[in-house]
Amino acid sequence: MKHIIYRVDDRFIHGQVLEGWVNYLHIKDIMIVNDIIANDSIRASIYQSTLPSGSKFSVYTVNDFCEKKPYLKNKKKFTLILLGSVDDLLKIKETFSSNIYFNIGCVADITHEVCINDSVFLSLNDFQKLQILSENYDIYFHKVPWEKPVIFSNHKRA
């Protein structure tokens, strides 16, 4: 698995993220990229309080994340970047490098036109956006790292 994990999960930090990703992969660097949470210090503090001691936690608006690109070059340890939507994931595409892993963990779009698995229900619009992203990257749909993922791959390999 690549060291930079972009995870779309509309619940952000919860049990699967803590036990399944942070603890399982020994992730110490966790970021949330979300305009609402970045502007709500109480909510951000609640998320931070759930993390293991010694974790580095940051919250960014989508624009700040793109401008600051606060991380990523030559990462040797896992970094988890949490986003609440496929839209936000595509808005930060300029930050993508080759050392990344895309995970769609939980998206419960109320239109749920496309069911990927028991925790990912996408609008047709989001599904089409992921199709575009999959032209260059594999996308993995699973709740926790040890679960067998559904792989969305549409890109041409050299």
CSV table of C-alpha atoms in Angstrom, one decimal:
chain,number,residue,atom,x,y,z
A,1,MET,CA,0.0,0.0,0.0
A,2,LYS,CA,1.2,3.5,-0.8
A,3,HIS,CA,2.1,5.8,2.0
A,4,ILE,CA,-0.3,8.7,1.3
A,5,ILE,CA,-3.9,7.5,1.8
A,6,TYR,CA,-6.7,9.7,0.6
A,7,ARG,CA,-9.9,8.4,2.1
A,8,VAL,CA,-13.4,9.6,1.3
A,9,ASP,CA,-15.6,8.9,4.3
A,10,ASP,CA,-18.5,11.2,5.1
A,11,ARG,CA,-18.1,10.3,8.8
A,12,PHE,CA,-14.5,11.3,8.9
A,13,ILE,CA,-13.0,9.9,12.1
A,14,HIS,CA,-14.9,6.9,13.7
A,15,GLY,CA,-14.2,3.4,14.8
A,16,GLN,CA,-13.3,1.9,11.4
A,17,VAL,CA,-10.9,4.8,10.7
A,18,LEU,CA,-9.3,4.6,14.2
A,19,GLU,CA,-9.0,0.8,14.6
A,20,GLY,CA,-8.9,-0.2,10.9
A,21,TRP,CA,-6.6,2.5,9.5
A,22,VAL,CA,-4.8,4.5,12.1
A,23,ASN,CA,-4.0,1.8,14.6
A,24,TYR,CA,-3.6,-1.1,12.1
A,25,LEU,CA,-1.2,0.9,9.9
A,26,HIS,CA,0.4,2.8,12.8
A,27,ILE,CA,-0.6,6.2,11.2
A,28,LYS,CA,0.6,9.2,13.2
A,29,ASP,CA,-0.2,11.9,10.6
A,30,ILE,CA,-3.9,12.5,10.1
A,31,MET,CA,-5.5,15.4,8.2
A,32,ILE,CA,-9.1,16.4,7.5
A,33,VAL,CA,-9.7,18.4,4.4
A,34,ASN,CA,-13.2,19.9,4.8
A,35,ASP,CA,-14.4,23.5,4.7
A,36,ILE,CA,-17.1,23.0,7.4
A,37,ILE,CA,-14.8,21.3,9.9
A,38,ALA,CA,-11.9,23.7,9.2
A,39,ASN,CA,-14.3,26.5,10.3
A,40,ASP,CA,-15.7,24.7,13.4
A,41,SER,CA,-13.0,24.6,16.0
A,42,ILE,CA,-15.2,22.6,18.4
A,43,ARG,CA,-15.9,19.9,15.9
A,44,ALA,CA,-12.2,19.7,15.0
A,45,SER,CA,-11.3,19.4,18.6
A,46,ILE,CA,-13.7,16.5,19.1
A,47,TYR,CA,-12.2,14.7,16.2
A,48,GLN,CA,-8.7,15.4,17.5
A,49,SER,CA,-9.6,14.1,20.9
A,50,THR,CA,-10.4,10.6,19.5
A,51,LEU,CA,-6.9,10.1,18.1
A,52,PRO,CA,-4.2,8.1,19.8
A,53,SER,CA,-1.6,10.2,21.7
A,54,GLY,CA,1.3,11.2,19.7
A,55,SER,CA,-0.8,11.7,16.6
A,56,LYS,CA,-0.2,14.8,14.4
A,57,PHE,CA,-3.6,16.2,13.5
A,58,SER,CA,-4.4,19.0,11.0
A,59,VAL,CA,-7.5,20.4,9.5
A,60,TYR,CA,-7.6,22.4,6.3
A,61,THR,CA,-10.1,24.0,4.1
A,62,VAL,CA,-9.9,22.7,0.5
A,63,ASN,CA,-8.3,25.9,-0.7
A,64,ASP,CA,-5.7,26.0,2.1
A,65,PHE,CA,-4.8,22.4,1.5
A,66,CYS,CA,-4.2,23.0,-2.2
A,67,GLU,CA,-2.2,26.2,-1.5
A,68,LYS,CA,-0.1,24.9,1.4
A,69,LYS,CA,0.4,21.3,0.2
A,70,PRO,CA,1.4,20.6,3.8
A,71,TYR,CA,3.0,17.2,3.5
A,72,LEU,CA,3.5,14.6,0.9
A,73,LYS,CA,7.0,14.8,-0.6
A,74,ASN,CA,9.1,11.7,0.3
A,75,LYS,CA,6.8,10.5,3.0
A,76,LYS,CA,8.2,7.3,4.5
A,77,LYS,CA,5.4,6.8,7.0
A,78,PHE,CA,1.7,6.5,6.4
A,79,THR,CA,-0.3,9.7,6.2
A,80,LEU,CA,-4.1,9.7,6.2
A,81,ILE,CA,-6.0,12.5,4.4
A,82,LEU,CA,-9.7,12.4,5.2
A,83,LEU,CA,-12.3,14.0,2.9
A,84,GLY,CA,-16.1,14.0,3.2
A,85,SER,CA,-16.9,13.8,-0.5
A,86,VAL,CA,-15.8,12.8,-4.0
A,87,ASP,CA,-16.1,16.5,-5.0
A,88,ASP,CA,-13.5,17.5,-2.4
A,89,LEU,CA,-11.2,14.7,-3.5
A,90,LEU,CA,-11.3,16.0,-7.1
A,91,LYS,CA,-10.8,19.6,-5.9
A,92,ILE,CA,-7.5,18.7,-4.5
A,93,LYS,CA,-6.2,16.7,-7.4
A,94,GLU,CA,-3.3,19.0,-8.0
A,95,THR,CA,-1.8,17.6,-4.7
A,96,PHE,CA,-1.7,14.0,-6.0
A,97,SER,CA,1.6,12.3,-6.6
A,98,SER,CA,2.5,8.7,-7.5
A,99,ASN,CA,2.8,7.6,-3.9
A,100,ILE,CA,-0.9,7.7,-3.1
A,101,TYR,CA,-3.7,5.2,-2.3
A,102,PHE,CA,-7.3,6.1,-2.9
A,103,ASN,CA,-9.8,4.6,-0.6
A,104,ILE,CA,-13.6,5.2,-0.7
A,105,GLY,CA,-14.8,4.0,2.7
A,106,CYS,CA,-18.2,5.3,3.4
A,107,VAL,CA,-20.3,7.5,1.3
A,108,ALA,CA,-24.1,7.4,1.8
A,109,ASP,CA,-25.3,9.8,-0.9
A,110,ILE,CA,-29.1,10.1,-0.5
A,111,THR,CA,-29.6,9.7,-4.3
A,112,HIS,CA,-27.6,6.4,-4.1
A,113,GLU,CA,-28.0,5.6,-7.8
A,114,VAL,CA,-24.8,3.5,-7.8
A,115,CYS,CA,-24.2,0.9,-5.1
A,116,ILE,CA,-20.5,-0.2,-4.9
A,117,ASN,CA,-20.7,-2.2,-1.7
A,118,ASP,CA,-22.6,-2.1,1.6
A,119,SER,CA,-21.1,1.2,2.7
A,120,VAL,CA,-20.6,3.1,-0.6
A,121,PHE,CA,-23.7,4.5,-2.3
A,122,LEU,CA,-22.8,7.1,-4.9
A,123,SER,CA,-24.7,9.5,-7.0
A,124,LEU,CA,-24.3,9.0,-10.8
A,125,ASN,CA,-22.4,12.3,-10.8
A,126,ASP,CA,-19.9,11.1,-8.2
A,127,PHE,CA,-19.5,7.8,-10.0
A,128,GLN,CA,-18.7,9.6,-13.2
A,129,LYS,CA,-16.1,11.7,-11.4
A,130,LEU,CA,-14.4,8.6,-10.0
A,131,GLN,CA,-14.4,7.2,-13.5
A,132,ILE,CA,-12.4,10.2,-14.6
A,133,LEU,CA,-10.0,9.8,-11.6
A,134,SER,CA,-9.6,6.1,-12.4
A,135,GLU,CA,-8.1,7.0,-15.8
A,136,ASN,CA,-4.9,7.7,-13.9
A,137,TYR,CA,-5.3,5.9,-10.5
A,138,ASP,CA,-6.7,2.8,-9.0
A,139,ILE,CA,-9.5,3.4,-6.5
A,140,TYR,CA,-10.1,1.0,-3.7
A,141,PHE,CA,-13.5,0.6,-2.0
A,142,HIS,CA,-13.3,-1.0,1.4
A,143,LYS,CA,-13.9,-0.1,5.0
A,144,VAL,CA,-10.7,-1.4,6.6
A,145,PRO,CA,-7.2,-2.3,5.1
A,146,TRP,CA,-7.6,-6.1,5.7
A,147,GLU,CA,-10.9,-6.3,3.9
A,148,LYS,CA,-10.8,-7.4,0.3
A,149,PRO,CA,-11.4,-4.2,-1.7
A,150,VAL,CA,-13.5,-3.6,-4.8
A,151,ILE,CA,-11.0,-2.1,-7.2
A,152,PHE,CA,-12.0,0.5,-9.7
A,153,SER,CA,-9.3,0.7,-12.3
A,154,ASN,CA,-9.8,2.3,-15.7
A,155,HIS,CA,-6.4,3.6,-16.6
A,156,LYS,CA,-4.1,2.4,-19.3
A,157,ARG,CA,-0.9,0.8,-18.0
A,158,ALA,CA,2.4,1.3,-19.8
